[in-house]
Amino acid sequence: MAHWAAATHPKLERLPGSGYRLVHRPHGALPSEPLDDRATLLAGLFAEPARIAPKYFYDALGCALFNAICELPEYYPTRTEWAIFSAHRDAIAATIGLGRQFVDLGAGDCAKGAFWLPLLEPPRYVAVDIAAAALEPALARLATAFPDVEFTGVVTDFSRSLDLAEDLDAGPATFFYPGSSIGNFSPDEAVKLLTEVRRFCGRGGGLFIGVDTEKEPARLQAAYDDALGVTAAFNRNALNHVNALIGADFDPAAFAHIAFYNAAQRRIEMHLEARSAQRLHIAGRERTFAKGERIHTENSYKYAPETFARLLRRAGFVGISMWQDPAGDFAVFYAE
């Protein structure tokens, strides 16, 4: 997953007889606009306070740990979103309409997108994710199950820039962004990404997105600090990924997992806190951490439904529909 080490030009891997293709866009940008991910990662690690972007959770082990998190009793978002999909699938499908191109942002193993394929009947499915190891086997399975659909996997960091001009035709597209991953962006960053998405939807297209709602802090915090420590392992594994990517000597066990709800910002924060004073080597440079010093690894913003609807309108979307579970723990939106 050291995607900055690849060529800066998009790489297209055609897989004969596979029924899908895989496109590598290492920087999530056009070739004329290179972005140095390595420099950004190093700058974050040497900042005060230090930071690591959430995308560095997702090496092979990180993907497996996240799948395990989704099965935990404390982690309600995944099962609640699935319950909304199941309860309202016909109404959602009728609202979205049939036959649109389908773009699955942060597709991972494509399980959520696969649920909608027979209901929405898209002619083209574009799965976008930073983790090629997750996309490739998923697309191979889907291409066999749905031979009439054109499948493309785009390996890119769409948090930096969204470039799908070569992957979509001029027809309408439904963008699917489940799991409340939009919460990893600040509200202003979210509007910027959603505005980019709207540009690719086309006339008759729209955005289909899942959003975690505000609720009591104890439930939110438990979802990100489970009793078994799976989320703690997921958080610390980001250091293993950094070690492999840039040549560092972090000891994940030397950092404690910290997760809490920041009420003023309406977000969960995750950090890694040094258990003791440490002197580390990162890409040939020395970095010290005092005992108690933290590395900020994730924000997850939570939204009241009306607040998120305003965010959608700021990004230029209209015709907003919403579905929720009976407790209001999660919301699913479709916006034209």
Short mmCIF file of C-alpha atoms in Angstrom, two decimals:
data_model
loop_
_atom_site.label_atom_id
_atom_site.label_comp_id
_atom_site.label_asym_id
_atom_site.label_seq_id
_atom_site.Cartn_x
_atom_site.Cartn_y
_atom_site.Cartn_z
CA MET A 1 0.00 0.00 0.00
CA ALA A 2 2.99 2.34 -0.41
CA HIS A 3 1.00 4.07 -3.12
CA TRP A 4 3.34 7.07 -3.46
CA ALA A 5 6.05 4.72 -4.70
CA ALA A 6 4.12 3.93 -7.86
CA ALA A 7 4.32 5.91 -11.07
CA THR A 8 2.55 9.25 -11.03
CA HIS A 9 0.55 8.44 -14.17
CA PRO A 10 -2.61 6.35 -13.80
CA LYS A 11 -1.91 2.68 -14.37
CA LEU A 12 -4.55 0.51 -15.99
CA GLU A 13 -4.31 -3.21 -15.42
CA ARG A 14 -6.47 -5.15 -17.82
CA LEU A 15 -7.22 -8.64 -16.61
CA PRO A 16 -8.20 -10.87 -19.58
CA GLY A 17 -11.30 -12.95 -18.97
CA SER A 18 -11.77 -11.52 -15.49
CA GLY A 19 -14.71 -9.27 -16.32
CA TYR A 20 -13.24 -6.24 -14.57
CA ARG A 21 -10.36 -3.81 -14.77
CA LEU A 22 -8.22 -2.16 -12.13
CA VAL A 23 -7.00 1.44 -12.39
CA HIS A 24 -4.22 2.74 -10.15
CA ARG A 25 -4.20 6.49 -9.50
CA PRO A 26 -1.58 6.74 -6.77
CA HIS A 27 -2.16 10.29 -5.69
CA GLY A 28 -5.85 10.76 -6.35
CA ALA A 29 -4.89 13.55 -8.73
CA LEU A 30 -4.24 14.19 -12.38
CA PRO A 31 -0.67 13.47 -13.56
CA SER A 32 -0.12 17.22 -13.90
CA GLU A 33 -0.93 17.70 -10.20
CA PRO A 34 1.34 15.33 -8.23
CA LEU A 35 0.81 15.15 -4.50
CA ASP A 36 3.63 13.96 -2.26
CA ASP A 37 1.98 11.63 0.25
CA ARG A 38 5.32 10.69 1.81
CA ALA A 39 6.11 14.32 2.59
CA THR A 40 2.62 14.84 4.03
CA LEU A 41 2.93 11.79 6.26
CA LEU A 42 6.36 12.87 7.51
CA ALA A 43 5.15 16.41 8.15
CA GLY A 44 2.33 15.02 10.26
CA LEU A 45 4.64 12.80 12.29
CA PHE A 46 6.98 15.70 13.07
CA ALA A 47 4.18 18.17 13.78
CA GLU A 48 3.22 19.33 17.28
CA PRO A 49 0.97 17.52 18.03
CA ALA A 50 1.80 14.64 15.71
CA ARG A 51 -0.87 13.22 13.42
CA ILE A 52 -1.44 10.27 11.10
CA ALA A 53 -4.30 10.35 8.57
CA PRO A 54 -6.98 7.64 9.00
CA LYS A 55 -6.16 6.18 5.58
CA TYR A 56 -3.03 4.64 7.13
CA PHE A 57 -5.20 2.29 9.18
CA TYR A 58 -5.87 0.24 6.07
CA ASP A 59 -3.06 -2.13 5.31
CA ALA A 60 -4.07 -5.81 4.99
CA LEU A 61 -4.16 -6.34 8.76
CA GLY A 62 -5.96 -3.04 9.31
CA CYS A 63 -8.70 -4.05 6.85
CA ALA A 64 -9.16 -7.35 8.70
CA LEU A 65 -9.29 -5.59 12.06
CA PHE A 66 -11.88 -3.12 10.79
CA ASN A 67 -14.05 -5.99 9.59
CA ALA A 68 -13.80 -7.44 13.10
CA ILE A 69 -14.77 -4.06 14.61
CA CYS A 70 -17.95 -4.09 12.55
CA GLU A 71 -18.99 -7.32 14.32
CA LEU A 72 -18.49 -5.97 17.86
CA PRO A 73 -21.55 -5.43 20.07
CA GLU A 74 -20.44 -1.88 20.88
CA TYR A 75 -20.05 -0.88 17.23
CA TYR A 76 -23.65 -0.15 16.23
CA PRO A 77 -23.15 1.83 12.94
CA THR A 78 -22.65 -1.11 10.58
CA ARG A 79 -25.55 -3.26 11.75
CA THR A 80 -27.84 -0.25 12.09
CA GLU A 81 -27.11 0.93 8.56
CA TRP A 82 -27.74 -2.60 7.26
CA ALA A 83 -31.06 -2.64 9.12
CA ILE A 84 -32.08 0.61 7.42
CA PHE A 85 -31.08 -0.79 4.02
CA SER A 86 -33.11 -3.94 4.63
CA ALA A 87 -36.18 -2.18 5.99
CA HIS A 88 -36.35 0.49 3.29
CA ARG A 89 -34.65 -1.07 0.28
CA ASP A 90 -37.66 -0.83 -2.04
CA ALA A 91 -38.36 2.81 -1.15
CA ILE A 92 -34.67 3.68 -1.49
CA ALA A 93 -34.41 1.95 -4.86
CA ALA A 94 -37.53 3.73 -6.12
CA THR A 95 -36.11 7.08 -5.01
CA ILE A 96 -32.71 6.50 -6.63
CA GLY A 97 -34.07 4.96 -9.84
CA LEU A 98 -32.79 2.14 -12.01
CA GLY A 99 -30.03 2.03 -14.57
CA ARG A 100 -27.65 4.68 -13.24
CA GLN A 101 -23.90 4.16 -13.10
CA PHE A 102 -22.96 3.20 -9.54
CA VAL A 103 -19.83 4.57 -7.82
CA ASP A 104 -18.94 2.92 -4.51
CA LEU A 105 -16.65 5.24 -2.50
CA GLY A 106 -14.48 3.46 0.08
CA ALA A 107 -15.79 0.21 -1.35
CA GLY A 108 -13.50 -2.16 0.56
CA ASP A 109 -14.81 -5.69 0.02
CA CYS A 110 -17.80 -4.26 -1.95
CA ALA A 111 -20.30 -6.13 0.27
CA LYS A 112 -22.55 -3.11 0.76
CA GLY A 113 -22.42 -2.17 -2.90
CA ALA A 114 -23.21 -5.76 -3.92
CA PHE A 115 -26.45 -5.58 -1.93
CA TRP A 116 -27.70 -2.81 -4.23
CA LEU A 117 -26.64 -4.25 -7.60
CA PRO A 118 -29.76 -6.39 -8.22
CA LEU A 119 -32.02 -3.63 -6.89
CA LEU A 120 -30.60 -0.68 -8.85
CA GLU A 121 -29.49 -2.56 -12.00
CA PRO A 122 -26.52 -0.33 -12.85
CA PRO A 123 -24.81 -0.84 -16.22
CA ARG A 124 -21.47 0.14 -14.67
CA TYR A 125 -20.04 -0.31 -11.16
CA VAL A 126 -16.97 1.70 -10.15
CA ALA A 127 -15.43 0.68 -6.83
CA VAL A 128 -13.07 3.30 -5.35
CA ASP A 129 -10.74 2.50 -2.47
CA ILE A 130 -7.18 2.99 -1.30
CA ALA A 131 -6.77 -0.76 -0.65
CA ALA A 132 -6.20 -2.72 -3.86
CA ALA A 133 -5.92 -5.96 -1.85
CA ALA A 134 -9.57 -5.61 -0.84
CA LEU A 135 -10.90 -4.46 -4.23
CA GLU A 136 -9.41 -7.08 -6.50
CA PRO A 137 -10.94 -10.26 -5.04
CA ALA A 138 -14.26 -8.48 -4.48
CA LEU A 139 -14.48 -7.36 -8.10
CA ALA A 140 -13.55 -10.84 -9.30
CA ARG A 141 -16.49 -12.30 -7.37
CA LEU A 142 -18.94 -9.62 -8.51
CA ALA A 143 -17.93 -9.86 -12.18
CA THR A 144 -18.81 -13.56 -12.10
CA ALA A 145 -22.12 -12.98 -10.33
CA PHE A 146 -23.20 -10.04 -12.52
CA PRO A 147 -21.83 -10.64 -16.03
CA ASP A 148 -23.93 -7.86 -17.58
CA VAL A 149 -22.35 -5.14 -15.41
CA GLU A 150 -19.11 -3.39 -16.36
CA PHE A 151 -16.80 -3.45 -13.33
CA THR A 152 -13.92 -1.09 -12.64
CA GLY A 153 -11.80 -0.76 -9.51
CA VAL A 154 -10.04 2.57 -8.96
CA VAL A 155 -7.22 2.41 -6.42
CA THR A 156 -6.77 5.97 -5.21
CA ASP A 157 -6.94 8.32 -2.25
CA PHE A 158 -10.12 10.21 -3.03
CA SER A 159 -9.74 12.24 0.14
CA ARG A 160 -7.04 14.17 -1.73
CA SER A 161 -8.78 14.53 -5.06
CA LEU A 162 -11.58 12.76 -6.89
CA ASP A 163 -10.74 11.99 -10.53
CA LEU A 164 -13.24 9.70 -12.25
CA ALA A 165 -13.58 11.45 -15.60
CA GLU A 166 -12.11 8.46 -17.45
CA ASP A 167 -14.26 5.91 -15.62
CA LEU A 168 -17.76 7.33 -16.13
CA ASP A 169 -19.71 8.22 -19.25
CA ALA A 170 -21.95 11.28 -19.62
CA GLY A 171 -24.96 9.51 -18.12
CA PRO A 172 -26.21 9.90 -14.55
CA ALA A 173 -24.29 8.30 -11.70
CA THR A 174 -25.30 7.30 -8.19
CA PHE A 175 -22.47 7.83 -5.69
CA PHE A 176 -22.65 5.47 -2.71
CA TYR A 177 -20.73 6.42 0.44
CA PRO A 178 -21.91 4.23 3.32
CA GLY A 179 -20.65 3.63 6.84
CA SER A 180 -20.50 7.27 7.94
CA SER A 181 -16.95 7.57 6.58
CA ILE A 182 -17.85 11.16 5.75
CA GLY A 183 -17.35 11.72 9.49
CA ASN A 184 -13.59 11.47 9.03
CA PHE A 185 -13.73 14.89 7.36
CA SER A 186 -14.35 18.18 9.11
CA PRO A 187 -17.64 19.80 8.02
CA ASP A 188 -15.80 22.15 5.64
CA GLU A 189 -13.72 19.29 4.22
CA ALA A 190 -16.89 17.24 3.82
CA VAL A 191 -18.54 20.01 1.81
CA LYS A 192 -15.49 20.16 -0.47
CA LEU A 193 -15.60 16.40 -1.11
CA LEU A 194 -19.36 16.35 -1.59
CA THR A 195 -19.10 19.25 -4.05
CA GLU A 196 -16.60 17.17 -6.06
CA VAL A 197 -18.99 14.23 -5.97
CA ARG A 198 -21.88 16.36 -7.20
CA ARG A 199 -19.79 17.40 -10.22
CA PHE A 200 -19.66 13.75 -11.36
CA CYS A 201 -23.29 12.82 -10.61
CA GLY A 202 -24.65 14.25 -13.86
CA ARG A 203 -28.25 15.09 -14.61
CA GLY A 204 -30.50 12.54 -12.92
CA GLY A 205 -27.76 11.26 -10.62
CA GLY A 206 -27.22 11.75 -6.92
CA LEU A 207 -25.53 10.82 -3.67
CA PHE A 208 -26.56 7.89 -1.44
CA ILE A 209 -24.76 8.26 1.90
CA GLY A 210 -24.79 6.91 5.45
CA VAL A 211 -24.30 9.22 8.44
CA ASP A 212 -23.84 8.49 12.14
CA THR A 213 -26.02 10.69 14.33
CA GLU A 214 -25.40 12.50 17.59
CA LYS A 215 -26.23 10.50 20.69
CA GLU A 216 -25.16 10.07 24.29
CA PRO A 217 -21.34 10.29 24.63
CA ALA A 218 -21.03 7.00 26.52
CA ARG A 219 -22.43 5.01 23.58
CA LEU A 220 -20.28 6.86 21.10
CA GLN A 221 -17.14 6.35 23.13
CA ALA A 222 -17.81 2.64 23.66
CA ALA A 223 -18.11 2.16 19.90
CA TYR A 224 -14.51 3.39 19.52
CA ASP A 225 -13.06 1.79 22.66
CA ASP A 226 -14.52 -1.71 22.85
CA ALA A 227 -14.04 -4.10 25.75
CA LEU A 228 -12.06 -6.64 23.70
CA GLY A 229 -9.55 -4.05 22.52
CA VAL A 230 -10.06 -4.66 18.80
CA THR A 231 -10.27 -0.93 18.07
CA ALA A 232 -7.14 -0.39 20.14
CA ALA A 233 -5.30 -2.96 18.00
CA PHE A 234 -6.66 -1.29 14.85
CA ASN A 235 -5.42 2.10 16.01
CA ARG A 236 -1.96 0.86 17.01
CA ASN A 237 -1.58 -1.09 13.77
CA ALA A 238 -1.34 2.25 11.95
CA LEU A 239 2.18 2.44 13.43
CA ASN A 240 3.08 -0.92 11.86
CA HIS A 241 1.87 0.43 8.54
CA VAL A 242 3.93 3.62 8.94
CA ASN A 243 6.99 1.54 9.81
CA ALA A 244 6.62 -0.42 6.58
CA LEU A 245 5.88 2.59 4.41
CA ILE A 246 8.62 5.02 5.36
CA GLY A 247 11.15 3.14 7.46
CA ALA A 248 10.37 3.93 11.09
CA ASP A 249 10.82 2.03 14.35
CA PHE A 250 7.58 2.65 16.21
CA ASP A 251 6.71 0.01 18.80
CA PRO A 252 2.90 -0.13 18.75
CA ALA A 253 2.83 -1.65 22.24
CA ALA A 254 4.54 1.49 23.55
CA PHE A 255 1.46 3.57 22.71
CA ALA A 256 -1.93 3.48 24.42
CA HIS A 257 -5.21 3.73 22.52
CA ILE A 258 -7.17 6.84 23.50
CA ALA A 259 -10.73 7.50 22.29
CA PHE A 260 -13.15 10.12 23.58
CA TYR A 261 -16.06 12.29 22.54
CA ASN A 262 -15.22 15.95 22.00
CA ALA A 263 -18.58 17.54 22.72
CA ALA A 264 -17.55 21.01 21.56
CA GLN A 265 -16.59 19.68 18.11
CA ARG A 266 -19.30 16.98 18.03
CA ARG A 267 -16.79 14.31 17.13
CA ILE A 268 -15.08 11.21 18.43
CA GLU A 269 -11.30 11.57 18.51
CA MET A 270 -8.77 8.74 18.46
CA HIS A 271 -5.17 9.18 19.54
CA LEU A 272 -2.10 7.09 20.33
CA GLU A 273 -0.46 8.15 23.60
CA ALA A 274 3.17 7.40 24.43
CA ARG A 275 3.33 5.21 27.54
CA SER A 276 6.88 6.39 28.24
CA ALA A 277 9.46 8.81 26.86
CA GLN A 278 10.74 7.52 23.52
CA ARG A 279 13.40 8.34 20.93
CA LEU A 280 12.38 7.09 17.49
CA HIS A 281 13.88 7.05 14.02
CA ILE A 282 11.56 7.97 11.17
CA ALA A 283 12.87 7.94 7.60
CA GLY A 284 16.40 8.65 8.82
CA ARG A 285 15.37 11.43 11.19
CA GLU A 286 15.06 11.40 14.96
CA ARG A 287 11.79 12.15 16.72
CA THR A 288 11.24 12.10 20.47
CA PHE A 289 7.94 11.61 22.24
CA ALA A 290 7.48 12.59 25.86
CA LYS A 291 5.45 10.34 28.12
CA GLY A 292 1.80 11.21 27.55
CA GLU A 293 2.43 12.87 24.17
CA ARG A 294 -0.17 11.93 21.57
CA ILE A 295 -0.48 11.18 17.88
CA HIS A 296 -3.91 12.18 16.55
CA THR A 297 -5.13 9.40 14.24
CA GLU A 298 -8.84 9.99 13.58
CA ASN A 299 -11.82 12.27 13.93
CA SER A 300 -15.33 10.96 13.43
CA TYR A 301 -17.90 13.75 13.29
CA LYS A 302 -21.50 13.02 14.29
CA TYR A 303 -24.46 14.90 12.84
CA ALA A 304 -28.04 15.69 13.71
CA PRO A 305 -30.02 14.84 10.54
CA GLU A 306 -30.99 18.45 9.86
CA THR A 307 -27.36 19.54 10.25
CA PHE A 308 -26.17 17.04 7.66
CA ALA A 309 -28.97 18.03 5.29
CA ARG A 310 -27.65 21.61 5.46
CA LEU A 311 -24.20 20.27 4.57
CA LEU A 312 -25.66 18.57 1.50
CA ARG A 313 -27.34 21.78 0.42
CA ARG A 314 -24.06 23.69 0.85
CA ALA A 315 -22.49 21.20 -1.57
CA GLY A 316 -25.21 21.94 -4.12
CA PHE A 317 -27.50 18.94 -3.62
CA VAL A 318 -31.29 19.22 -3.63
CA GLY A 319 -34.23 16.84 -3.38
CA ILE A 320 -33.00 15.32 -0.13
CA SER A 321 -34.64 12.12 1.18
CA MET A 322 -33.77 10.41 4.48
CA TRP A 323 -34.40 7.06 6.17
CA GLN A 324 -33.58 6.14 9.80
CA ASP A 325 -33.81 3.26 12.24
CA PRO A 326 -36.56 3.54 14.90
CA ALA A 327 -34.09 4.76 17.55
CA GLY A 328 -32.58 7.39 15.24
CA ASP A 329 -29.07 6.03 15.78
CA PHE A 330 -28.12 6.34 12.10
CA ALA A 331 -29.39 8.12 8.99
CA VAL A 332 -29.26 7.25 5.30
CA PHE A 333 -29.67 10.10 2.80
CA TYR A 334 -30.25 10.30 -0.93
CA ALA A 335 -29.69 13.73 -2.46
CA GLU A 336 -30.14 14.68 -6.11
#
